[in-house]
Amino acid sequence: MKLLAGINHVAVLTPDLDRLVRFYRRVFEARVEWDLQEENVRLALINVGPNAILSAYELASVDMPATRPRFDRGRHDHLGYNAASEEAFRELRSRLRAIGATDGVVTDVGPARLFCFTDPDGWEGEVLWMKPGVPWATHKRPAHWEIVDLD
């Protein structure tokens, strides 16, 4: 019996929900499924793709930390998004480069190619294109990752 069908949502905090929604709409063609204002908090469910919801809470008092290096960000280091295809991977890279949210460096880790981006609140994301038919077990050690030139 399969017990889970994926991750339902990831909760994020933001001081500016409208800005965050604009970013995810522009880049990922996301849509807001629900937007609620109550007392001192606003919540929006941002649908960024199949089974991928950002549950974004706007809190005026939230203090966004400065961008920090990988593995020095606390318990939630980054969020990885699956591109729907290699073409979608390239399109997302292009969109994120156009707005300065990524340097566009693509890394081949074996079963996937990926690039990193930073959203308006400093949360790092990765976009991955999973190579068809290549299993996770072929993942390379970081010392063997390769930079790929897509330009």
mmCIF file of C-alpha atoms in Angstrom:
data_model
loop_
_atom_site.group_PDB
_atom_site.id
_atom_site.type_symbol
_atom_site.label_atom_id
_atom_site.label_comp_id
_atom_site.label_asym_id
_atom_site.label_seq_id
_atom_site.Cartn_x
_atom_site.Cartn_y
_atom_site.Cartn_z
ATOM 1 C CA MET A 1 0.000 0.000 0.000
ATOM 2 C CA LYS A 2 1.321 3.414 -0.998
ATOM 3 C CA LEU A 3 1.001 5.759 1.995
ATOM 4 C CA LEU A 4 1.906 9.138 0.512
ATOM 5 C CA ALA A 5 1.238 10.783 -2.819
ATOM 6 C CA GLY A 6 3.842 13.554 -2.598
ATOM 7 C CA ILE A 7 4.281 16.664 -0.488
ATOM 8 C CA ASN A 8 1.115 18.734 -0.089
ATOM 9 C CA HIS A 9 2.689 22.123 0.586
ATOM 10 C CA VAL A 10 5.721 23.966 1.893
ATOM 11 C CA ALA A 11 5.061 26.871 4.266
ATOM 12 C CA VAL A 12 7.070 30.053 3.771
ATOM 13 C CA LEU A 13 7.020 33.437 5.487
ATOM 14 C CA THR A 14 7.217 36.753 3.668
ATOM 15 C CA PRO A 15 6.959 40.433 4.553
ATOM 16 C CA ASP A 16 5.384 41.134 1.099
ATOM 17 C CA LEU A 17 2.978 38.505 -0.223
ATOM 18 C CA ASP A 18 1.996 40.479 -3.329
ATOM 19 C CA ARG A 19 5.661 40.701 -4.419
ATOM 20 C CA LEU A 20 6.153 36.977 -3.811
ATOM 21 C CA VAL A 21 3.023 36.079 -5.793
ATOM 22 C CA ARG A 22 4.129 38.313 -8.702
ATOM 23 C CA PHE A 23 7.502 36.532 -8.810
ATOM 24 C CA TYR A 24 6.025 33.025 -8.876
ATOM 25 C CA ARG A 25 3.350 34.028 -11.410
ATOM 26 C CA ARG A 26 5.930 35.617 -13.707
ATOM 27 C CA VAL A 27 8.437 32.777 -13.573
ATOM 28 C CA PHE A 28 6.383 29.627 -12.969
ATOM 29 C CA GLU A 29 2.963 30.776 -14.240
ATOM 30 C CA ALA A 30 1.725 29.999 -10.738
ATOM 31 C CA ARG A 31 -1.805 30.705 -9.656
ATOM 32 C CA VAL A 32 -3.210 31.646 -6.276
ATOM 33 C CA GLU A 33 -5.663 28.980 -5.148
ATOM 34 C CA TRP A 34 -6.743 30.764 -1.989
ATOM 35 C CA ASP A 35 -6.028 34.128 -0.369
ATOM 36 C CA LEU A 36 -7.180 34.882 3.178
ATOM 37 C CA GLN A 37 -6.647 37.914 5.413
ATOM 38 C CA GLU A 38 -7.226 37.374 9.145
ATOM 39 C CA GLU A 39 -6.192 39.652 11.966
ATOM 40 C CA ASN A 40 -2.409 40.103 11.705
ATOM 41 C CA VAL A 41 -1.680 37.468 9.074
ATOM 42 C CA ARG A 42 -2.445 36.941 5.407
ATOM 43 C CA LEU A 43 -2.179 33.512 3.783
ATOM 44 C CA ALA A 44 -2.090 32.576 0.113
ATOM 45 C CA LEU A 45 -1.827 29.119 -1.385
ATOM 46 C CA ILE A 46 0.376 29.530 -4.455
ATOM 47 C CA ASN A 47 0.107 26.627 -6.884
ATOM 48 C CA VAL A 48 3.458 26.375 -8.694
ATOM 49 C CA GLY A 49 2.739 23.031 -10.380
ATOM 50 C CA PRO A 50 1.269 19.569 -9.910
ATOM 51 C CA ASN A 51 1.361 18.690 -6.212
ATOM 52 C CA ALA A 52 3.454 21.791 -5.496
ATOM 53 C CA ILE A 53 1.845 24.410 -3.265
ATOM 54 C CA LEU A 54 3.639 27.209 -1.465
ATOM 55 C CA SER A 55 1.631 28.119 1.602
ATOM 56 C CA ALA A 56 2.829 31.708 1.945
ATOM 57 C CA TYR A 57 2.158 33.677 5.114
ATOM 58 C CA GLU A 58 2.592 37.434 5.077
ATOM 59 C CA LEU A 59 3.658 38.746 8.455
ATOM 60 C CA ALA A 60 4.568 42.401 8.824
ATOM 61 C CA SER A 61 6.927 41.504 11.648
ATOM 62 C CA VAL A 62 8.866 38.777 9.809
ATOM 63 C CA ASP A 63 12.562 39.541 9.577
ATOM 64 C CA MET A 64 14.054 38.030 6.422
ATOM 65 C CA PRO A 65 17.629 36.902 6.998
ATOM 66 C CA ALA A 66 20.331 37.810 4.531
ATOM 67 C CA THR A 67 21.122 35.178 1.922
ATOM 68 C CA ARG A 68 23.470 32.627 3.434
ATOM 69 C CA PRO A 69 25.597 29.858 1.961
ATOM 70 C CA ARG A 70 24.208 26.380 1.403
ATOM 71 C CA PHE A 71 23.889 24.270 4.553
ATOM 72 C CA ASP A 72 24.131 27.416 6.715
ATOM 73 C CA ARG A 73 20.472 28.345 6.269
ATOM 74 C CA GLY A 74 18.891 26.430 9.100
ATOM 75 C CA ARG A 75 16.753 23.324 8.864
ATOM 76 C CA HIS A 76 15.119 24.298 5.555
ATOM 77 C CA ASP A 77 17.992 24.862 3.170
ATOM 78 C CA HIS A 78 16.317 25.050 -0.242
ATOM 79 C CA LEU A 79 13.383 23.790 -2.286
ATOM 80 C CA GLY A 80 13.811 21.730 -5.474
ATOM 81 C CA TYR A 81 11.303 22.027 -8.321
ATOM 82 C CA ASN A 82 10.961 19.430 -11.087
ATOM 83 C CA ALA A 83 10.859 20.944 -14.562
ATOM 84 C CA ALA A 84 8.156 19.344 -16.718
ATOM 85 C CA SER A 85 10.622 18.726 -19.575
ATOM 86 C CA GLU A 86 14.063 19.695 -20.805
ATOM 87 C CA GLU A 87 12.434 22.493 -22.812
ATOM 88 C CA ALA A 88 10.657 23.762 -19.673
ATOM 89 C CA PHE A 89 13.975 23.600 -17.772
ATOM 90 C CA ARG A 90 15.592 25.859 -20.385
ATOM 91 C CA GLU A 91 12.624 28.250 -20.387
ATOM 92 C CA LEU A 92 12.626 28.600 -16.591
ATOM 93 C CA ARG A 93 16.383 29.215 -16.630
ATOM 94 C CA SER A 94 15.888 31.919 -19.251
ATOM 95 C CA ARG A 95 13.078 33.608 -17.287
ATOM 96 C CA LEU A 96 15.027 33.569 -14.031
ATOM 97 C CA ARG A 97 18.168 34.914 -15.716
ATOM 98 C CA ALA A 98 16.157 37.721 -17.307
ATOM 99 C CA ILE A 99 15.084 39.015 -13.892
ATOM 100 C CA GLY A 100 18.468 38.476 -12.210
ATOM 101 C CA ALA A 101 17.300 35.659 -9.926
ATOM 102 C CA THR A 102 19.976 33.210 -11.140
ATOM 103 C CA ASP A 103 23.411 33.233 -12.704
ATOM 104 C CA GLY A 104 22.172 30.364 -14.866
ATOM 105 C CA VAL A 105 24.978 27.939 -14.037
ATOM 106 C CA VAL A 106 23.747 24.420 -14.848
ATOM 107 C CA THR A 107 25.196 21.438 -13.005
ATOM 108 C CA ASP A 108 24.949 17.827 -14.140
ATOM 109 C CA VAL A 109 24.715 15.534 -11.110
ATOM 110 C CA GLY A 110 24.109 12.293 -13.010
ATOM 111 C CA PRO A 111 20.361 11.620 -13.154
ATOM 112 C CA ALA A 112 19.520 15.317 -13.304
ATOM 113 C CA ARG A 113 20.657 18.727 -14.417
ATOM 114 C CA LEU A 114 19.926 21.629 -12.094
ATOM 115 C CA PHE A 115 20.383 25.332 -11.555
ATOM 116 C CA CYS A 116 19.758 27.467 -8.489
ATOM 117 C CA PHE A 117 17.759 30.673 -8.082
ATOM 118 C CA THR A 118 16.813 33.024 -5.271
ATOM 119 C CA ASP A 119 13.271 34.304 -4.797
ATOM 120 C CA PRO A 120 12.493 37.885 -3.670
ATOM 121 C CA ASP A 121 12.707 36.879 0.006
ATOM 122 C CA GLY A 122 16.107 35.220 -0.355
ATOM 123 C CA TRP A 123 14.871 31.618 -0.294
ATOM 124 C CA GLU A 124 16.996 29.488 -2.582
ATOM 125 C CA GLY A 125 15.333 27.154 -5.027
ATOM 126 C CA GLU A 126 16.637 24.625 -7.497
ATOM 127 C CA VAL A 127 15.046 23.710 -10.792
ATOM 128 C CA LEU A 128 15.839 20.153 -11.822
ATOM 129 C CA TRP A 129 15.359 18.342 -15.106
ATOM 130 C CA MET A 130 15.338 14.617 -14.469
ATOM 131 C CA LYS A 131 16.920 12.729 -17.370
ATOM 132 C CA PRO A 132 14.401 10.201 -18.695
ATOM 133 C CA GLY A 133 15.223 6.642 -17.678
ATOM 134 C CA VAL A 134 18.234 7.597 -15.535
ATOM 135 C CA PRO A 135 17.746 6.350 -11.956
ATOM 136 C CA TRP A 136 18.636 8.292 -8.793
ATOM 137 C CA ALA A 137 21.176 5.560 -7.986
ATOM 138 C CA THR A 138 23.448 7.019 -10.701
ATOM 139 C CA HIS A 139 23.838 10.257 -8.690
ATOM 140 C CA LYS A 140 27.453 11.440 -8.750
ATOM 141 C CA ARG A 141 29.452 12.546 -5.749
ATOM 142 C CA PRO A 142 29.754 16.371 -5.617
ATOM 143 C CA ALA A 143 33.433 16.220 -6.627
ATOM 144 C CA HIS A 144 32.297 14.677 -9.938
ATOM 145 C CA TRP A 145 29.477 17.073 -10.747
ATOM 146 C CA GLU A 146 29.943 18.806 -14.097
ATOM 147 C CA ILE A 147 29.098 22.339 -15.195
ATOM 148 C CA VAL A 148 27.096 22.227 -18.457
ATOM 149 C CA ASP A 149 27.213 25.001 -21.042
ATOM 150 C CA LEU A 150 23.704 25.528 -22.387
ATOM 151 C CA ASP A 151 24.476 28.794 -24.182
#
